[in-house]
Short mmCIF file of C-alpha atoms in Angstrom, two decimals:
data_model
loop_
_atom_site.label_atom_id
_atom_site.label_comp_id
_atom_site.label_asym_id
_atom_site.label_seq_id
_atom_site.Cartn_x
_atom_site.Cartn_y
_atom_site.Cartn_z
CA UNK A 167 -25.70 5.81 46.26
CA UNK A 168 -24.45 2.90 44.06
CA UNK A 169 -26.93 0.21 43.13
CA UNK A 170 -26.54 -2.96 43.18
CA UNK A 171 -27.88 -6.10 41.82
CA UNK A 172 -27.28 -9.87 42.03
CA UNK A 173 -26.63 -12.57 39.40
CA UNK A 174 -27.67 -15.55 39.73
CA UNK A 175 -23.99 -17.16 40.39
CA UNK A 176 -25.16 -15.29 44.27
CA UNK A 177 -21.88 -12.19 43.20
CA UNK A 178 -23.45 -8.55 43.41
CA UNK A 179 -22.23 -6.59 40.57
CA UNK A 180 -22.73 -2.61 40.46
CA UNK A 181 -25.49 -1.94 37.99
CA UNK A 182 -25.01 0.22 34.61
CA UNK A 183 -26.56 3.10 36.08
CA UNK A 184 -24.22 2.58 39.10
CA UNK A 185 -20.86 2.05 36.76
CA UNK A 186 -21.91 5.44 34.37
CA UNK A 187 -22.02 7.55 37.39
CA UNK A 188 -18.81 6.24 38.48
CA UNK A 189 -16.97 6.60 35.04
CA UNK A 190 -18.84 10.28 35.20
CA UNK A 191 -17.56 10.99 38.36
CA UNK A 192 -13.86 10.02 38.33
CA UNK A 193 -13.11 11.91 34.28
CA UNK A 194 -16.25 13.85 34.15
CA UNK A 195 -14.15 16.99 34.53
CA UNK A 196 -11.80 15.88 31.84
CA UNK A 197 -14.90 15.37 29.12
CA UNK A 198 -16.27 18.76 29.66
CA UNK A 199 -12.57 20.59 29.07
CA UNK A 200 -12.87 18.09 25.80
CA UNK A 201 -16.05 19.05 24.68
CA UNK A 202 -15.37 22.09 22.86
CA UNK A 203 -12.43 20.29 20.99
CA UNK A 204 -15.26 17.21 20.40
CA UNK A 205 -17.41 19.03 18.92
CA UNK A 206 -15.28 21.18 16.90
CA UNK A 207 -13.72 17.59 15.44
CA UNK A 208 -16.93 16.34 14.49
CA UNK A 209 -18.61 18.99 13.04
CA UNK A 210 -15.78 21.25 11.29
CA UNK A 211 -13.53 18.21 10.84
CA UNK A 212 -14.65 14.38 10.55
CA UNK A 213 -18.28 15.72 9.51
CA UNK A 214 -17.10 17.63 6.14
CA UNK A 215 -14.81 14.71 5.47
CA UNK A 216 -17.20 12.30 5.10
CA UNK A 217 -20.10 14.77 3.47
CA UNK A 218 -16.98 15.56 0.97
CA UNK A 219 -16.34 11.44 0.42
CA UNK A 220 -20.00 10.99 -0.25
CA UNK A 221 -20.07 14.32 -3.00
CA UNK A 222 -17.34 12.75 -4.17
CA UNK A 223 -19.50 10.19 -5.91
CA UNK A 224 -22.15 12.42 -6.75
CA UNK A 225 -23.18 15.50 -9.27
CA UNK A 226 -23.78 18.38 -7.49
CA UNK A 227 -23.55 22.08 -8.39
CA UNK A 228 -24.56 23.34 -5.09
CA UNK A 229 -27.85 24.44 -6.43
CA UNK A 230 -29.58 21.17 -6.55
CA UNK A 231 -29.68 17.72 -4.43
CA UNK A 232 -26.58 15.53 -5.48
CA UNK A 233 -27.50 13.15 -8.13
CA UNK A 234 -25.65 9.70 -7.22
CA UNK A 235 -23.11 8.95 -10.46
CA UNK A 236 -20.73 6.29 -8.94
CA UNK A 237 -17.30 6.45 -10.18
CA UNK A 238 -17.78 9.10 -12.81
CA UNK A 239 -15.99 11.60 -11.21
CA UNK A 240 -12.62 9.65 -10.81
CA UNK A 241 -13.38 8.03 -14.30
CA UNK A 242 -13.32 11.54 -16.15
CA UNK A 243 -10.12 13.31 -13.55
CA UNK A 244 -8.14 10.03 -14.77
CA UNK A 245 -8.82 9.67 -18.44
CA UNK A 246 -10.28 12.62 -19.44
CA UNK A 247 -9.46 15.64 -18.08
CA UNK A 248 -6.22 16.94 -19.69
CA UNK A 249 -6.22 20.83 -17.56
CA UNK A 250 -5.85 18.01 -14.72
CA UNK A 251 -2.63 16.69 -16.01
CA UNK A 252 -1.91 20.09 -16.50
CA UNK A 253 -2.04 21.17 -13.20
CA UNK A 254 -0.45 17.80 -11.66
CA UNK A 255 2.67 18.93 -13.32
CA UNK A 256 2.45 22.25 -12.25
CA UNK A 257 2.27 20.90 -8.76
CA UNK A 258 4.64 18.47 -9.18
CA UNK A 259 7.23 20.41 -10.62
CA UNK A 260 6.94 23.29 -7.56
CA UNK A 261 7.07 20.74 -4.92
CA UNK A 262 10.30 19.22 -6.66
CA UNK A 263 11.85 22.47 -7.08
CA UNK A 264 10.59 24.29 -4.07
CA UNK A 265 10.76 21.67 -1.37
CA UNK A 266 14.92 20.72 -1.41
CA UNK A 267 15.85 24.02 -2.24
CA UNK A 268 13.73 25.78 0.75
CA UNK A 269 15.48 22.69 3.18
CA UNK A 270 18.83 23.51 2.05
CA UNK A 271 18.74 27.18 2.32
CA UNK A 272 16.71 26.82 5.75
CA UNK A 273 19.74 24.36 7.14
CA UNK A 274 22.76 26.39 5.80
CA UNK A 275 21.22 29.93 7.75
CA UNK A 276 20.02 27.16 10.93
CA UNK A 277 24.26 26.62 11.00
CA UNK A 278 25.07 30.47 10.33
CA UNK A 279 23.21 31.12 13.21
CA UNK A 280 24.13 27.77 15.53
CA UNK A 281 27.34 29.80 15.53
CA UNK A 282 27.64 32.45 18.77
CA UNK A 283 27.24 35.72 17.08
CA UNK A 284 25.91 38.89 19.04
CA UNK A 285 22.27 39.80 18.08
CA UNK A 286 21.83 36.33 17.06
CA UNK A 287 18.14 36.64 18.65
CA UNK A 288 17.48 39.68 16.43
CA UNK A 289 18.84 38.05 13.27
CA UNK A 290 16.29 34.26 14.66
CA UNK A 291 13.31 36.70 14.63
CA UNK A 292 14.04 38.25 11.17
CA UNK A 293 14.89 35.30 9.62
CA UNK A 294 11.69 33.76 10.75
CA UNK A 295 9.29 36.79 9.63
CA UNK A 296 8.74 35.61 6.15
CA UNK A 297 6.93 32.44 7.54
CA UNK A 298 4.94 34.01 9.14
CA UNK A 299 3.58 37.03 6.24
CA UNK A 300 4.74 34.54 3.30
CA UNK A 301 1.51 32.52 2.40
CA UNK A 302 -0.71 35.92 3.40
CA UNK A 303 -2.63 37.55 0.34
CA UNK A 304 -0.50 41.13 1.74
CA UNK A 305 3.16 39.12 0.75
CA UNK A 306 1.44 37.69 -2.40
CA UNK A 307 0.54 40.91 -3.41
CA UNK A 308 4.09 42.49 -2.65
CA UNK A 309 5.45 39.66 -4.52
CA UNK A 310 3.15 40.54 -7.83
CA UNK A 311 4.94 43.95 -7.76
CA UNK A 312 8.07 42.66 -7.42
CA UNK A 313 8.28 40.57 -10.09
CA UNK A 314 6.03 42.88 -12.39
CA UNK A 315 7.50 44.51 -15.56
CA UNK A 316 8.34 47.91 -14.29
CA UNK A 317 8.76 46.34 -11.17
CA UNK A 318 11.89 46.17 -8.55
CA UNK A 319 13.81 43.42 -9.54
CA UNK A 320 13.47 44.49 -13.54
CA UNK A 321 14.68 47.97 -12.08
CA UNK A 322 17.54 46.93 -10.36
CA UNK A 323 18.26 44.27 -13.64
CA UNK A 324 18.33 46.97 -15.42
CA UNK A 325 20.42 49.10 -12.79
CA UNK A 326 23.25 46.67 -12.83
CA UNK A 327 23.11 45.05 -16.20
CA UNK A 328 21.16 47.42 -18.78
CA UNK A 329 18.66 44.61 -19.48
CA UNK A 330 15.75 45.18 -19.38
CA UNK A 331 13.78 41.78 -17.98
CA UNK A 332 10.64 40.06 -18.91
CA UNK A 333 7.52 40.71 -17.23
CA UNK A 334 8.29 37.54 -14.93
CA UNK A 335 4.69 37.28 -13.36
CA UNK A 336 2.64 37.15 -16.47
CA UNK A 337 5.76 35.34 -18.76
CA UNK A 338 4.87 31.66 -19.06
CA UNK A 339 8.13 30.46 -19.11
CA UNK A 340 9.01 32.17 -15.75
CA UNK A 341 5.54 32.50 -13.97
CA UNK A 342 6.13 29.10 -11.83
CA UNK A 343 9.87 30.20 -10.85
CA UNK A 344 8.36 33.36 -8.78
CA UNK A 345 6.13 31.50 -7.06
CA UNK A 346 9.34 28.96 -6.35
CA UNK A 347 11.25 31.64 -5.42
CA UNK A 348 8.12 33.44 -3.14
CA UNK A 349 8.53 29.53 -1.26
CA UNK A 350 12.01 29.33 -0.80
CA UNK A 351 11.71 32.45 0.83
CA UNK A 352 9.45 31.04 3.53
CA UNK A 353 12.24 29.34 5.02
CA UNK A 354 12.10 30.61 8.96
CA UNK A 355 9.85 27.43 10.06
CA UNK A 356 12.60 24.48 8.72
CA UNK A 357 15.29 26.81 9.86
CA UNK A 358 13.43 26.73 13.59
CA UNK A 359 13.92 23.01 13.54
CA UNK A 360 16.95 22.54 11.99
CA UNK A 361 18.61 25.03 14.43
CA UNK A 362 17.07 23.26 17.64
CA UNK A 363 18.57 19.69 16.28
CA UNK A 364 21.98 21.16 15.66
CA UNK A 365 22.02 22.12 19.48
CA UNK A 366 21.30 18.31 19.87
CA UNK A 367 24.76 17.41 18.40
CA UNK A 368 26.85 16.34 21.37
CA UNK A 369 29.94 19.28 20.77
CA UNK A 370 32.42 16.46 21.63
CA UNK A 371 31.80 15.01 18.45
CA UNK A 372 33.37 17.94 17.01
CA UNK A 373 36.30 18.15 19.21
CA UNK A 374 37.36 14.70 18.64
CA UNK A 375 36.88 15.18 15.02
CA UNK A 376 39.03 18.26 14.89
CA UNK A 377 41.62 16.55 17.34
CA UNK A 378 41.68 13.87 14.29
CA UNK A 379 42.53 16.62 11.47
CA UNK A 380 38.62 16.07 9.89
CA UNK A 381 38.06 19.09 7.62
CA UNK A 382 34.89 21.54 8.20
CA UNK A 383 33.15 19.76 5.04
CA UNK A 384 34.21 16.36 6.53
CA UNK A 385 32.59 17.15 10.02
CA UNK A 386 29.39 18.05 8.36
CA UNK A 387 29.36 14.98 6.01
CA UNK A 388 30.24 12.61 8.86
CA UNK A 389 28.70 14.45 12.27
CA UNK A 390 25.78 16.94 11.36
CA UNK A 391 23.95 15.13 8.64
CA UNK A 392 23.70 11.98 10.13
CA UNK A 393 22.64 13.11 13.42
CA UNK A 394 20.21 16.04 12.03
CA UNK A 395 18.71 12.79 9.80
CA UNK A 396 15.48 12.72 11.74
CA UNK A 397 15.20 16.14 11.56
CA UNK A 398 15.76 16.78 7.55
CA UNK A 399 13.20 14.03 7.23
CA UNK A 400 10.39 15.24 9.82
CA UNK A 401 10.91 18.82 7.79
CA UNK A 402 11.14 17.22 4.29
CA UNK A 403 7.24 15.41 5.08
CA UNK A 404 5.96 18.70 6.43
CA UNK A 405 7.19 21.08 3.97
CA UNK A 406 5.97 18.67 1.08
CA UNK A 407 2.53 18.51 2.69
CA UNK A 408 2.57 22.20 2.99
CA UNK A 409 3.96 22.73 -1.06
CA UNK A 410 1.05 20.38 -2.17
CA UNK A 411 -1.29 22.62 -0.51
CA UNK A 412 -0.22 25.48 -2.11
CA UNK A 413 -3.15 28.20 -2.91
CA UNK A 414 -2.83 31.25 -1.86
CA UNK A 415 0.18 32.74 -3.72
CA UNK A 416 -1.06 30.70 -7.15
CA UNK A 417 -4.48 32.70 -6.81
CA UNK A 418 -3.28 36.21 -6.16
CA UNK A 419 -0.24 36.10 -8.53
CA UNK A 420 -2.30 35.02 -11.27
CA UNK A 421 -5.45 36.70 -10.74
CA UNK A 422 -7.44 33.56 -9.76
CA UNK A 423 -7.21 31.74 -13.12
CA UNK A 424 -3.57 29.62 -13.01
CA UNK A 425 -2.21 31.85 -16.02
CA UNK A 426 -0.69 32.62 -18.06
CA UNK A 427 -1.19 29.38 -20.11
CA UNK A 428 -1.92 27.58 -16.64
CA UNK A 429 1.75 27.81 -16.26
CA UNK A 430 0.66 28.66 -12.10
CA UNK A 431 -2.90 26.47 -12.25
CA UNK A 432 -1.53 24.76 -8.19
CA UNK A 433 -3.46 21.66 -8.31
CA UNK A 434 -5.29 23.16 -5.27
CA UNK A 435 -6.35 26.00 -7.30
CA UNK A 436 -7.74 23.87 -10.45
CA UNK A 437 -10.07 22.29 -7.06
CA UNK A 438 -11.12 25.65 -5.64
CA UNK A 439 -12.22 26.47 -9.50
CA UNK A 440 -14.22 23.41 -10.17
CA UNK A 441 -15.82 23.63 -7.02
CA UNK A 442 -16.80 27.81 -6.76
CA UNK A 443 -15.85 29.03 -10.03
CA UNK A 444 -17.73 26.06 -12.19
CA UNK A 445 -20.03 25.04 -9.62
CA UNK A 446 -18.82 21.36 -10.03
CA UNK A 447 -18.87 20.34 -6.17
CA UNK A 448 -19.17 16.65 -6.42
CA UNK A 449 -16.17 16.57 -8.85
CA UNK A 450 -13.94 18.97 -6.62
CA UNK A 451 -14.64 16.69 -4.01
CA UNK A 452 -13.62 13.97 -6.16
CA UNK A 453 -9.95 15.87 -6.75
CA UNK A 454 -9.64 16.63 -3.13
CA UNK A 455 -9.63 13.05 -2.43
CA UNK A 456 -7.14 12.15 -5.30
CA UNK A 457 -4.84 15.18 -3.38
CA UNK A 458 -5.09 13.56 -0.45
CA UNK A 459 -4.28 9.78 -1.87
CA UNK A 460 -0.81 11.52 -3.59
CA UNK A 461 0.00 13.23 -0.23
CA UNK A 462 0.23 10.00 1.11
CA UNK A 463 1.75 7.64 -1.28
CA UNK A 464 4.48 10.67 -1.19
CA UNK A 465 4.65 10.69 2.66
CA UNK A 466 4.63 6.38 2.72
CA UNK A 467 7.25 7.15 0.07
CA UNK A 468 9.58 8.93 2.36
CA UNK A 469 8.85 6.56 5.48
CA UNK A 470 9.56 3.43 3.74
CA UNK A 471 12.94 4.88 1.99
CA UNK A 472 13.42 6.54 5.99
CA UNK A 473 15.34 3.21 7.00
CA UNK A 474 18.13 3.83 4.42
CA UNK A 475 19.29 7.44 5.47
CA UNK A 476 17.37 7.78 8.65
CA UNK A 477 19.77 7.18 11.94
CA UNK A 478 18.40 7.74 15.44
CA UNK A 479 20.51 7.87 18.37
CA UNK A 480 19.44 5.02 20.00
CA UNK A 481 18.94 2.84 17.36
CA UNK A 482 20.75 -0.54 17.18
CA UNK A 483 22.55 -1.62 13.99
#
């Protein structure tokens, strides 16, 4: 039974007791199906965060207590450490490279397979495969072979051609292509997306166009882009995101150490080595925050530039 009390105005109000049970009663329920997902949040998500933003300014090698050192960390990773730099350009230069080219492959199959072919299904689900094996330690693996020096693709060079290739993998000059290549290949996830927003395009569009003797490459130029705009850009965020992350093929590919010549070192990689490999945890904590301020000025980057090349539907102007 509620409780209630009286203030001195001579209004009862229900008591705290009284309006806890209440609250408790009506969405009690709903915070018990939230629990697990509470308490996975604070203590695999929010929890690390913070313990990594306080490490962050501290030296720690995971074998002692962190020693508080202020600002040192993000003093020496921006004037100092040159294999930083080294992989920053690394990382740049795959997510340049890997990011458009991935996009356009991903939306030129998406309109292949718009089209009403038989087994179209069949040819979705293959398609879509390499996203789901392509960032696994198995496809990584594969992909070492491949690119090997007695591997396929130097076999079937010299096959066709009579050259005999370079060992790309461990070449320093062509290292960071096969790993461009290996995310290009990945392509099934953008191609999801782009194929559900070309079923968006009203078909009318299309008619009229053709009824107005607009070319193929006119109709795409003038019709598809434009309306598959907020598509390309919620892919183009994700998929940069994603190339920034990069790890797993840079590890496998080049045995865990970036080679050769740190032509691979992912900037990901050059954290996971500072951290478990050099036992510098406060510093690695210090790079994973300096990832996570380039992510964004990247992703504000493509929001604030969204308003020039962006069109919604319903947008007025």
């Amino acid at each position: 039974m509620t409780s209630v009390s009286t203030n001195p105005g001579g209004r009862s109000a229900p008591s705290t007791e009284g309006r806890f049970a209440r609250i408790w009663r009506r969405n009690g329920a709903g915070y018990l199906f939230l629990l697990p997902w509470l308490v996975g949040f604070l203590g695999l998500t929010l929890g690390p965060t913070l313990a990594s933003l306080y490490l962050s300014f501290t030296d720690y090698d995971l074998l002692t207590s962190p020693r508080w050192s202020g600002l040192k960390n993000y003093e020496y990773a921006a004037f100092y450490d040159r294999r930083l730099g080294k992989a920053i350009e690394v990382t740049f230069t795959y997510v340049l490279w890997s990011v458009p080219l991935k996009l356009t492959v991903a939306l030129l199959l998406a309109m292949v397979l718009d089209r009403s072919v038989r087994g179209v299904a069949f040819y979705r689900a293959t398609f879509y495969l390499p996203s789901l094996l392509g960032a696994s330690v198995a496809i990584a693996v594969l992909w070492r072979q491949l690119f090997g020096a007695d591997g396929l693709i130097n076999q079937l060079l010299f096959f066709v051609t009579g050259i005999q290739g370079p060992a790309w993998i461990t070449h320093p000059d062509y290292a960071l292509s096969t790993l461009i290549v290996l995310a290009i290949w990945q392509f099934g996830s953008p191609m999801i997306i782009f194929l559900a927003g070309l079923r968006q395009v009203p078909q009318d569009l299309y008619e009229a166009a053709s009824m107005d003797g607009a070319s193929g490459w006119r109709q795409f130029w003038k019709i598809t882009l434009p309306l598959l705009a907020p598509v390309i850009f919620f892919n183009l965020v994700l998929q940069t995101i994603e190339a920034f992350k990069a790890f797993t093929q840079a590890y496998i590919v080049s045995g865990g150490l970036g080679g050769p010549v740190d032509s691979t070192m992912f900037y990901s990689l050059y954290l996971y080595l500072e951290a478990f490999a050099n036992f510098r945890m406060g510093y690695a904590s210090a790079l994973a925050w300096i990832l996570l301020v380039i992510i964004a000025i990247f992703t504000a980057i493509a929001f604030g530039t969204s308003k020039y090349w962006v069109y919604y539907e319903d947008e007025q102007r």
